[in-house]
Amino acid sequence: MTKNITDSVYYVGVDDKTLDLFEGQYVIPNGVSYNSYVITDEKTAIMDMVDQKAAKEWFANLDAVLGDKQPDYLIISHIEPDHSANLSEVLTKYPDIKLVSNAKLFGMLPNFFEVPVEDRCVVVKEGDTLELGNHTLQFVMAPMVHWPEVMVTYEVADKILFSADGFGKFGALDAEEDWACEARRYYFNIVGKYGMPVQTLLKKTAELDIQTICPLHGPILSENLEYYIGKYKIWSSYEPEDQGVFIAYSSLHGNTGEAAKELARMLESKGVEKVVVSDLAREDMAECIEDAFRYDRLVVASPTYDGSLMPVMQDFLYHLKIKAYQKRRVGIIENGSWAPMAGKLMKEQFEGMKDIEVLENTVTVRSTLKEEDKKNLEALAKELVRQ
Ligand code: FEO
């Protein structure tokens, strides 16, 4: 599929609805798009490539836009294979094409491709421009907006920001779904650790007059851009997006789960508008990470298992740690039939995280939920709703 973004800028990307796991780990029920673009002018530029799986359709899309014209430039903003896998074929098919990117990317390129490119590279740095004719490309470095070599490109005439993975989203382009839901899951799981670099990029691009954002995954954004940029400002600052409590639990026989649900009922009766309860063993882990970042309060509930935590809770907390989880109030519920340890172990996991307030009183359930436990849950609910 190709489509016009302007009368000289084309979408030539490809939807992938057959991939089981994105990056080998994230479920994508509605697929994913690998976005690529072409700018036609006196000089023609291809903006990024696609995944190996999508090569055939991508080259067909290029043929449809280029006809028998040879492209002059391939702009590479990110060397990750979902956007660069076709490089060797591109170099063969277009023998005069020049590769345009920054020194960092060209330094990483041989890790992926054993092809000689030295005499075909145009090295650009922050603020450099490339004239195509009526169009001018201006390069903005965006290190660690996923990988260290990332850059974004601003096209001056049409005011388009080619934003690399920024503003990306899971889901094929024809998926009818809320942008924020799958963009948030994508952001926190893939880019979430790099909040500061995203903030730096947002500050740099704030000086540009942007009318369209063309990311490497997900829809092209051309209306209401302040909504999307506003979401990125919140997400990259690690501030909560919504008031609410996310209760993440693991449960061997349902008793810890019952405690989690009882707490949810108490919170709702106290007027908390949004309470989300997830069984970590059954929900998508990436969705749970998203919800942990979305709300301002978190409760973790786990039984003691082999003198440690249930592995799925350990995994959840590990994910939070490597994604730089911070700035939240956290409550803890533990269960243990003979030697409860889970509360202490969960608390320890939060100690290394920044600006986390762990509520003092861990609720300890001994096997099944009893009246005394409900009183303790009530006390925890009160702590969670205090201002
Ligand atoms: Fe879509 Fe970081 O690659």
Short mmCIF file of C-alpha atoms and ligand atoms in Angstrom, two decimals:
data_model
loop_
_atom_site.label_atom_id
_atom_site.label_comp_id
_atom_site.label_asym_id
_atom_site.label_seq_id
_atom_site.Cartn_x
_atom_site.Cartn_y
_atom_site.Cartn_z
CA MET A 1 0.00 0.00 0.00
CA THR A 2 1.26 3.47 -0.82
CA LYS A 3 -0.46 6.73 -0.06
CA ASN A 4 0.20 10.41 -0.38
CA ILE A 5 1.01 12.43 2.68
CA THR A 6 1.54 15.51 0.50
CA ASP A 7 1.77 15.71 -3.29
CA SER A 8 5.45 14.77 -3.06
CA VAL A 9 5.75 12.77 0.18
CA TYR A 10 4.54 9.17 0.11
CA TYR A 11 3.95 6.45 2.65
CA VAL A 12 5.54 3.20 1.42
CA GLY A 13 5.46 1.17 4.66
CA VAL A 14 4.06 -2.28 5.27
CA ASP A 15 1.64 -3.78 7.79
CA ASP A 16 2.63 -7.03 9.49
CA LYS A 17 -0.21 -9.07 10.91
CA THR A 18 1.63 -12.37 11.09
CA LEU A 19 4.38 -11.58 13.60
CA ASP A 20 3.74 -13.44 16.86
CA LEU A 21 5.90 -11.30 19.16
CA PHE A 22 7.35 -7.83 18.48
CA GLU A 23 11.00 -7.66 19.54
CA GLY A 24 10.60 -11.34 20.41
CA GLN A 25 8.52 -10.53 23.49
CA TYR A 26 5.49 -8.25 23.04
CA VAL A 27 2.13 -9.60 21.90
CA ILE A 28 0.64 -7.53 19.09
CA PRO A 29 -2.96 -8.70 18.63
CA ASN A 30 -3.53 -6.18 15.84
CA GLY A 31 -0.11 -6.50 14.22
CA VAL A 32 2.37 -3.70 13.70
CA SER A 33 3.34 -1.39 10.84
CA TYR A 34 6.88 -0.81 9.63
CA ASN A 35 6.71 2.72 8.28
CA SER A 36 8.86 4.05 5.48
CA TYR A 37 8.43 7.13 3.31
CA VAL A 38 9.61 8.59 0.01
CA ILE A 39 10.15 12.27 -0.78
CA THR A 40 10.20 13.01 -4.52
CA ASP A 41 11.89 16.20 -5.68
CA GLU A 42 14.89 17.10 -7.85
CA LYS A 43 16.58 14.56 -5.59
CA THR A 44 14.61 11.63 -4.24
CA ALA A 45 14.97 10.39 -0.68
CA ILE A 46 13.78 7.17 0.94
CA MET A 47 13.15 7.65 4.65
CA ASP A 48 14.06 4.40 6.45
CA MET A 49 13.40 0.79 5.49
CA VAL A 50 11.27 -2.04 6.92
CA ASP A 51 11.61 -5.45 8.56
CA GLN A 52 13.00 -8.36 6.52
CA LYS A 53 9.57 -10.04 6.54
CA ALA A 54 8.09 -7.05 4.75
CA ALA A 55 10.78 -6.65 2.08
CA LYS A 56 8.82 -7.87 -0.95
CA GLU A 57 5.86 -5.57 -0.36
CA TRP A 58 8.13 -2.65 0.49
CA PHE A 59 10.12 -2.92 -2.74
CA ALA A 60 6.82 -3.17 -4.66
CA ASN A 61 5.67 0.02 -2.91
CA LEU A 62 8.95 1.73 -3.83
CA ASP A 63 8.55 0.66 -7.45
CA ALA A 64 5.01 2.05 -7.49
CA VAL A 65 6.20 5.47 -6.31
CA LEU A 66 9.60 5.67 -8.03
CA GLY A 67 8.76 4.02 -11.34
CA ASP A 68 12.10 3.64 -13.09
CA LYS A 69 13.65 6.60 -11.27
CA GLN A 70 16.69 5.81 -9.13
CA PRO A 71 16.51 7.26 -5.60
CA ASP A 72 19.39 9.51 -4.59
CA TYR A 73 19.38 9.12 -0.82
CA LEU A 74 18.41 6.62 1.84
CA ILE A 75 18.00 8.38 5.19
CA ILE A 76 18.57 5.91 8.04
CA SER A 77 17.34 7.22 11.38
CA HIS A 78 17.66 3.96 13.34
CA ILE A 79 19.67 0.81 12.61
CA GLU A 80 17.42 -1.63 14.54
CA PRO A 81 16.54 -4.48 12.15
CA ASP A 82 12.81 -3.70 11.97
CA HIS A 83 13.87 -0.58 10.02
CA SER A 84 17.11 -1.55 8.33
CA ALA A 85 16.95 -5.21 7.37
CA ASN A 86 16.84 -4.51 3.64
CA LEU A 87 20.03 -2.49 3.37
CA SER A 88 22.06 -4.98 1.31
CA GLU A 89 19.22 -5.36 -1.22
CA VAL A 90 18.83 -1.56 -1.41
CA LEU A 91 22.53 -1.12 -2.19
CA THR A 92 22.27 -3.68 -4.97
CA LYS A 93 19.01 -2.46 -6.46
CA TYR A 94 20.03 1.22 -6.37
CA PRO A 95 23.77 1.27 -7.15
CA ASP A 96 24.11 5.07 -6.94
CA ILE A 97 22.12 5.62 -3.75
CA LYS A 98 23.87 7.45 -0.91
CA LEU A 99 23.26 6.53 2.72
CA VAL A 100 22.58 9.49 4.99
CA SER A 101 22.95 9.22 8.74
CA ASN A 102 25.14 10.15 11.68
CA ALA A 103 28.60 8.86 12.61
CA LYS A 104 27.26 6.75 15.47
CA LEU A 105 24.94 4.86 13.18
CA PHE A 106 27.61 4.28 10.57
CA GLY A 107 29.83 2.98 13.37
CA MET A 108 27.17 0.43 14.35
CA LEU A 109 26.25 -0.55 10.80
CA PRO A 110 29.00 -3.20 10.39
CA ASN A 111 27.56 -5.05 13.39
CA PHE A 112 24.57 -5.85 11.22
CA PHE A 113 25.87 -5.74 7.65
CA GLU A 114 29.10 -7.00 6.14
CA VAL A 115 28.81 -4.81 3.07
CA PRO A 116 31.23 -2.05 2.07
CA VAL A 117 29.50 1.32 2.36
CA GLU A 118 32.31 3.79 3.06
CA ASP A 119 32.17 5.57 -0.31
CA ARG A 120 28.39 5.77 -0.16
CA CYS A 121 27.94 7.43 3.23
CA VAL A 122 26.90 11.04 3.83
CA VAL A 123 27.61 11.75 7.48
CA VAL A 124 25.37 14.34 9.12
CA LYS A 125 25.33 15.87 12.57
CA GLU A 126 22.99 18.00 14.68
CA GLY A 127 21.46 20.82 12.65
CA ASP A 128 22.91 19.76 9.28
CA THR A 129 20.63 20.09 6.29
CA LEU A 130 20.28 18.27 2.99
CA GLU A 131 18.67 20.01 0.03
CA LEU A 132 16.45 17.88 -2.18
CA GLY A 133 15.09 20.77 -4.30
CA ASN A 134 11.97 22.30 -2.84
CA HIS A 135 12.38 20.12 0.21
CA THR A 136 15.06 20.55 2.85
CA LEU A 137 15.86 17.88 5.40
CA GLN A 138 17.15 19.07 8.76
CA PHE A 139 18.67 16.48 11.08
CA VAL A 140 18.15 16.40 14.84
CA MET A 141 20.08 13.89 16.91
CA ALA A 142 18.00 11.84 19.35
CA PRO A 143 20.44 9.52 21.13
CA MET A 144 18.76 6.89 23.30
CA VAL A 145 15.28 7.63 22.04
CA HIS A 146 15.46 3.91 21.92
CA TRP A 147 19.03 3.29 20.66
CA PRO A 148 22.18 5.47 20.80
CA GLU A 149 22.37 6.16 17.06
CA VAL A 150 18.82 7.47 16.63
CA MET A 151 18.15 10.74 14.86
CA VAL A 152 14.95 12.38 13.65
CA THR A 153 14.50 14.44 10.50
CA TYR A 154 12.49 17.61 9.99
CA GLU A 155 11.34 18.41 6.47
CA VAL A 156 11.14 22.17 6.27
CA ALA A 157 8.80 22.79 3.29
CA ASP A 158 5.98 20.49 4.37
CA LYS A 159 6.74 20.85 8.12
CA ILE A 160 6.95 17.10 8.67
CA LEU A 161 8.81 15.51 11.56
CA PHE A 162 10.07 12.01 10.74
CA SER A 163 10.20 10.96 14.37
CA ALA A 164 11.88 7.50 14.32
CA ASP A 165 10.42 5.30 17.09
CA GLY A 166 9.01 8.39 18.85
CA PHE A 167 5.20 8.56 18.67
CA GLY A 168 5.19 4.92 17.56
CA LYS A 169 2.40 2.50 18.33
CA PHE A 170 1.66 -1.20 18.13
CA GLY A 171 -1.09 -2.13 15.67
CA ALA A 172 -1.31 -2.29 11.88
CA LEU A 173 -2.47 0.92 10.22
CA ASP A 174 -5.99 -0.40 9.67
CA ALA A 175 -6.42 -1.41 13.34
CA GLU A 176 -9.39 0.37 14.79
CA GLU A 177 -8.20 1.05 18.30
CA ASP A 178 -7.47 3.87 20.67
CA TRP A 179 -4.10 5.50 19.85
CA ALA A 180 -3.11 6.15 23.46
CA CYS A 181 -3.73 2.59 24.68
CA GLU A 182 -1.31 0.87 22.31
CA ALA A 183 1.05 3.85 22.02
CA ARG A 184 1.38 3.88 25.82
CA ARG A 185 2.05 0.14 25.98
CA TYR A 186 4.64 0.59 23.22
CA TYR A 187 6.22 3.63 24.90
CA PHE A 188 6.69 2.27 28.42
CA ASN A 189 7.88 -1.14 27.35
CA ILE A 190 10.20 -0.06 24.55
CA VAL A 191 11.28 3.52 25.18
CA GLY A 192 10.24 3.90 28.86
CA LYS A 193 13.71 3.66 30.36
CA TYR A 194 14.82 6.69 28.34
CA GLY A 195 12.64 9.46 29.73
CA MET A 196 15.41 12.06 29.88
CA PRO A 197 16.52 11.61 26.26
CA VAL A 198 12.87 11.85 25.17
CA GLN A 199 12.50 15.09 27.17
CA THR A 200 15.63 16.46 25.51
CA LEU A 201 14.27 15.64 22.06
CA LEU A 202 10.88 17.19 22.89
CA LYS A 203 12.64 20.41 23.90
CA LYS A 204 14.64 20.48 20.67
CA THR A 205 11.66 19.79 18.44
CA ALA A 206 9.48 22.30 20.31
CA GLU A 207 11.32 24.98 18.32
CA LEU A 208 10.13 23.50 15.02
CA ASP A 209 6.81 24.28 13.33
CA ILE A 210 5.51 20.72 13.02
CA GLN A 211 2.30 20.00 11.13
CA THR A 212 2.70 16.25 10.60
CA ILE A 213 4.49 13.54 12.57
CA CYS A 214 5.61 10.48 10.61
CA PRO A 215 6.77 7.77 13.04
CA LEU A 216 8.34 4.41 12.22
CA HIS A 217 5.36 2.49 13.63
CA GLY A 218 1.68 3.36 13.76
CA PRO A 219 -0.43 6.07 12.20
CA ILE A 220 0.78 9.31 10.67
CA LEU A 221 -0.33 12.12 12.96
CA SER A 222 -1.54 15.31 11.35
CA GLU A 223 -4.25 16.70 13.61
CA ASN A 224 -4.41 17.69 17.25
CA LEU A 225 -0.64 17.24 17.59
CA GLU A 226 -0.62 18.90 21.00
CA TYR A 227 -2.55 15.86 22.32
CA TYR A 228 0.17 13.40 21.25
CA ILE A 229 3.03 15.68 22.28
CA GLY A 230 1.27 16.26 25.62
CA LYS A 231 1.12 12.50 26.24
CA TYR A 232 4.83 12.20 25.48
CA LYS A 233 5.62 15.06 27.87
CA ILE A 234 3.79 13.23 30.68
CA TRP A 235 5.14 9.78 29.91
CA SER A 236 8.76 10.88 29.57
CA SER A 237 8.60 12.83 32.84
CA TYR A 238 7.41 9.70 34.72
CA GLU A 239 4.53 11.73 36.15
CA PRO A 240 1.28 9.73 36.49
CA GLU A 241 -1.11 10.21 33.62
CA ASP A 242 -4.25 9.38 35.62
CA GLN A 243 -5.40 9.30 39.21
CA GLY A 244 -6.08 5.70 40.15
CA VAL A 245 -4.78 2.55 41.79
CA PHE A 246 -3.27 -0.36 39.92
CA ILE A 247 -3.34 -3.59 41.94
CA ALA A 248 -0.97 -6.22 40.53
CA TYR A 249 -1.22 -9.62 42.17
CA SER A 250 -0.03 -13.18 41.86
CA SER A 251 -1.92 -15.96 43.59
CA LEU A 252 -1.35 -19.70 44.02
CA HIS A 253 -4.81 -20.77 45.13
CA GLY A 254 -6.84 -17.59 44.79
CA ASN A 255 -6.48 -16.27 48.34
CA THR A 256 -4.03 -13.46 47.53
CA GLY A 257 -6.19 -12.63 44.54
CA GLU A 258 -9.21 -12.41 46.85
CA ALA A 259 -7.31 -9.96 49.08
CA ALA A 260 -6.45 -7.85 46.00
CA LYS A 261 -10.09 -7.77 44.90
CA GLU A 262 -11.32 -6.97 48.40
CA LEU A 263 -8.93 -4.00 48.51
CA ALA A 264 -10.25 -2.89 45.13
CA ARG A 265 -13.83 -2.96 46.46
CA MET A 266 -12.77 -0.90 49.48
CA LEU A 267 -11.02 1.68 47.30
CA GLU A 268 -14.04 1.97 45.03
CA SER A 269 -16.32 2.46 48.03
CA LYS A 270 -14.02 5.29 49.12
CA GLY A 271 -14.57 6.99 45.79
CA VAL A 272 -11.41 6.06 43.89
CA GLU A 273 -12.63 6.42 40.33
CA LYS A 274 -10.21 4.10 38.64
CA VAL A 275 -9.08 0.85 40.22
CA VAL A 276 -7.49 -1.74 37.92
CA VAL A 277 -6.80 -5.27 39.21
CA SER A 278 -4.55 -7.61 37.23
CA ASP A 279 -3.48 -11.19 37.79
CA LEU A 280 0.16 -11.08 36.66
CA ALA A 281 0.11 -14.72 35.62
CA ARG A 282 -2.80 -14.22 33.24
CA GLU A 283 -2.60 -10.64 31.97
CA ASP A 284 -0.13 -9.44 29.36
CA MET A 285 2.95 -8.35 31.31
CA ALA A 286 3.50 -5.38 28.98
CA GLU A 287 -0.04 -4.19 29.70
CA CYS A 288 0.66 -4.48 33.45
CA ILE A 289 3.83 -2.39 33.08
CA GLU A 290 1.81 0.19 31.15
CA ASP A 291 -0.81 0.36 33.92
CA ALA A 292 1.83 0.66 36.63
CA PHE A 293 3.13 3.80 34.90
CA ARG A 294 -0.30 5.11 34.01
CA TYR A 295 -1.73 5.48 37.54
CA ASP A 296 -0.42 7.38 40.52
CA ARG A 297 -0.67 4.51 43.01
CA LEU A 298 0.38 0.86 42.87
CA VAL A 299 -0.37 -2.11 45.13
CA VAL A 300 1.58 -5.36 44.77
CA ALA A 301 0.25 -8.58 46.32
CA SER A 302 2.10 -11.89 46.31
CA PRO A 303 2.35 -15.09 48.29
CA THR A 304 5.69 -16.34 49.54
CA TYR A 305 6.94 -19.06 47.24
CA ASP A 306 10.00 -21.24 47.87
CA GLY A 307 11.12 -18.67 50.42
CA SER A 308 10.95 -15.99 47.76
CA LEU A 309 8.33 -14.34 45.55
CA MET A 310 6.13 -16.01 42.99
CA PRO A 311 8.31 -15.79 39.85
CA VAL A 312 5.73 -13.76 37.95
CA MET A 313 5.81 -11.06 40.66
CA GLN A 314 9.60 -11.12 40.63
CA ASP A 315 9.43 -10.62 36.87
CA PHE A 316 6.97 -7.71 37.20
CA LEU A 317 9.19 -5.93 39.73
CA TYR A 318 12.26 -6.56 37.57
CA HIS A 319 10.47 -4.97 34.63
CA LEU A 320 9.59 -1.92 36.76
CA LYS A 321 13.18 -1.57 37.88
CA ILE A 322 14.74 -1.69 34.40
CA LYS A 323 12.10 0.69 33.04
CA ALA A 324 13.07 3.30 35.68
CA TYR A 325 9.78 3.16 37.61
CA GLN A 326 9.55 6.15 39.96
CA LYS A 327 7.39 8.84 41.60
CA ARG A 328 4.61 6.59 42.90
CA ARG A 329 2.97 5.58 46.21
CA VAL A 330 3.08 1.82 46.74
CA GLY A 331 1.13 -0.51 49.04
CA ILE A 332 2.11 -4.11 49.77
CA ILE A 333 0.06 -7.23 50.55
CA GLU A 334 1.82 -10.50 51.31
CA ASN A 335 0.60 -14.00 51.95
CA GLY A 336 2.38 -16.85 53.67
CA SER A 337 1.12 -20.01 55.32
CA TRP A 338 4.13 -20.66 57.55
CA ALA A 339 6.93 -18.13 56.95
CA PRO A 340 5.73 -15.02 55.07
CA MET A 341 8.66 -13.31 53.33
CA ALA A 342 7.03 -11.73 50.29
CA GLY A 343 6.38 -8.32 51.87
CA LYS A 344 9.99 -7.82 52.89
CA LEU A 345 11.24 -9.01 49.51
CA MET A 346 8.90 -6.75 47.54
CA LYS A 347 9.82 -3.77 49.72
CA GLU A 348 13.49 -4.40 49.01
CA GLN A 349 12.83 -4.27 45.27
CA PHE A 350 11.37 -0.78 45.56
CA GLU A 351 14.27 0.53 47.65
CA GLY A 352 16.46 1.02 44.58
CA MET A 353 13.79 2.97 42.71
CA LYS A 354 13.62 6.77 42.74
CA ASP A 355 10.94 8.71 44.67
CA ILE A 356 8.88 5.69 45.63
CA GLU A 357 6.86 5.99 48.84
CA VAL A 358 6.25 2.47 50.14
CA LEU A 359 3.45 2.57 52.70
CA GLU A 360 4.69 1.47 56.08
CA ASN A 361 2.20 -1.20 57.00
CA THR A 362 2.38 -4.32 54.88
CA VAL A 363 -0.83 -6.34 55.05
CA THR A 364 0.01 -9.94 55.96
CA VAL A 365 -2.53 -12.63 55.12
CA ARG A 366 -2.03 -16.09 56.53
CA SER A 367 -3.45 -18.40 53.87
CA THR A 368 -7.11 -17.33 53.69
CA LEU A 369 -8.57 -13.86 54.08
CA LYS A 370 -10.02 -13.33 57.58
CA GLU A 371 -11.90 -10.52 59.33
CA GLU A 372 -8.70 -9.23 60.91
CA ASP A 373 -7.07 -9.10 57.48
CA LYS A 374 -9.99 -7.08 56.17
CA LYS A 375 -9.39 -4.50 58.88
CA ASN A 376 -5.77 -4.27 57.78
CA LEU A 377 -6.83 -3.94 54.15
CA GLU A 378 -9.20 -1.17 55.19
CA ALA A 379 -6.27 0.62 56.85
CA LEU A 380 -4.23 0.20 53.65
CA ALA A 381 -7.12 1.57 51.59
CA LYS A 382 -7.22 4.64 53.85
CA GLU A 383 -3.49 5.19 53.36
CA LEU A 384 -3.91 4.90 49.61
CA VAL A 385 -6.64 7.54 49.45
CA ARG A 386 -5.03 10.10 51.75
CA GLN A 387 -3.93 13.29 50.01
FE1 FEO B 1 11.10 0.17 15.75
FE2 FEO B 1 13.64 0.70 17.88
O1 FEO B 1 12.84 -0.02 16.37
#
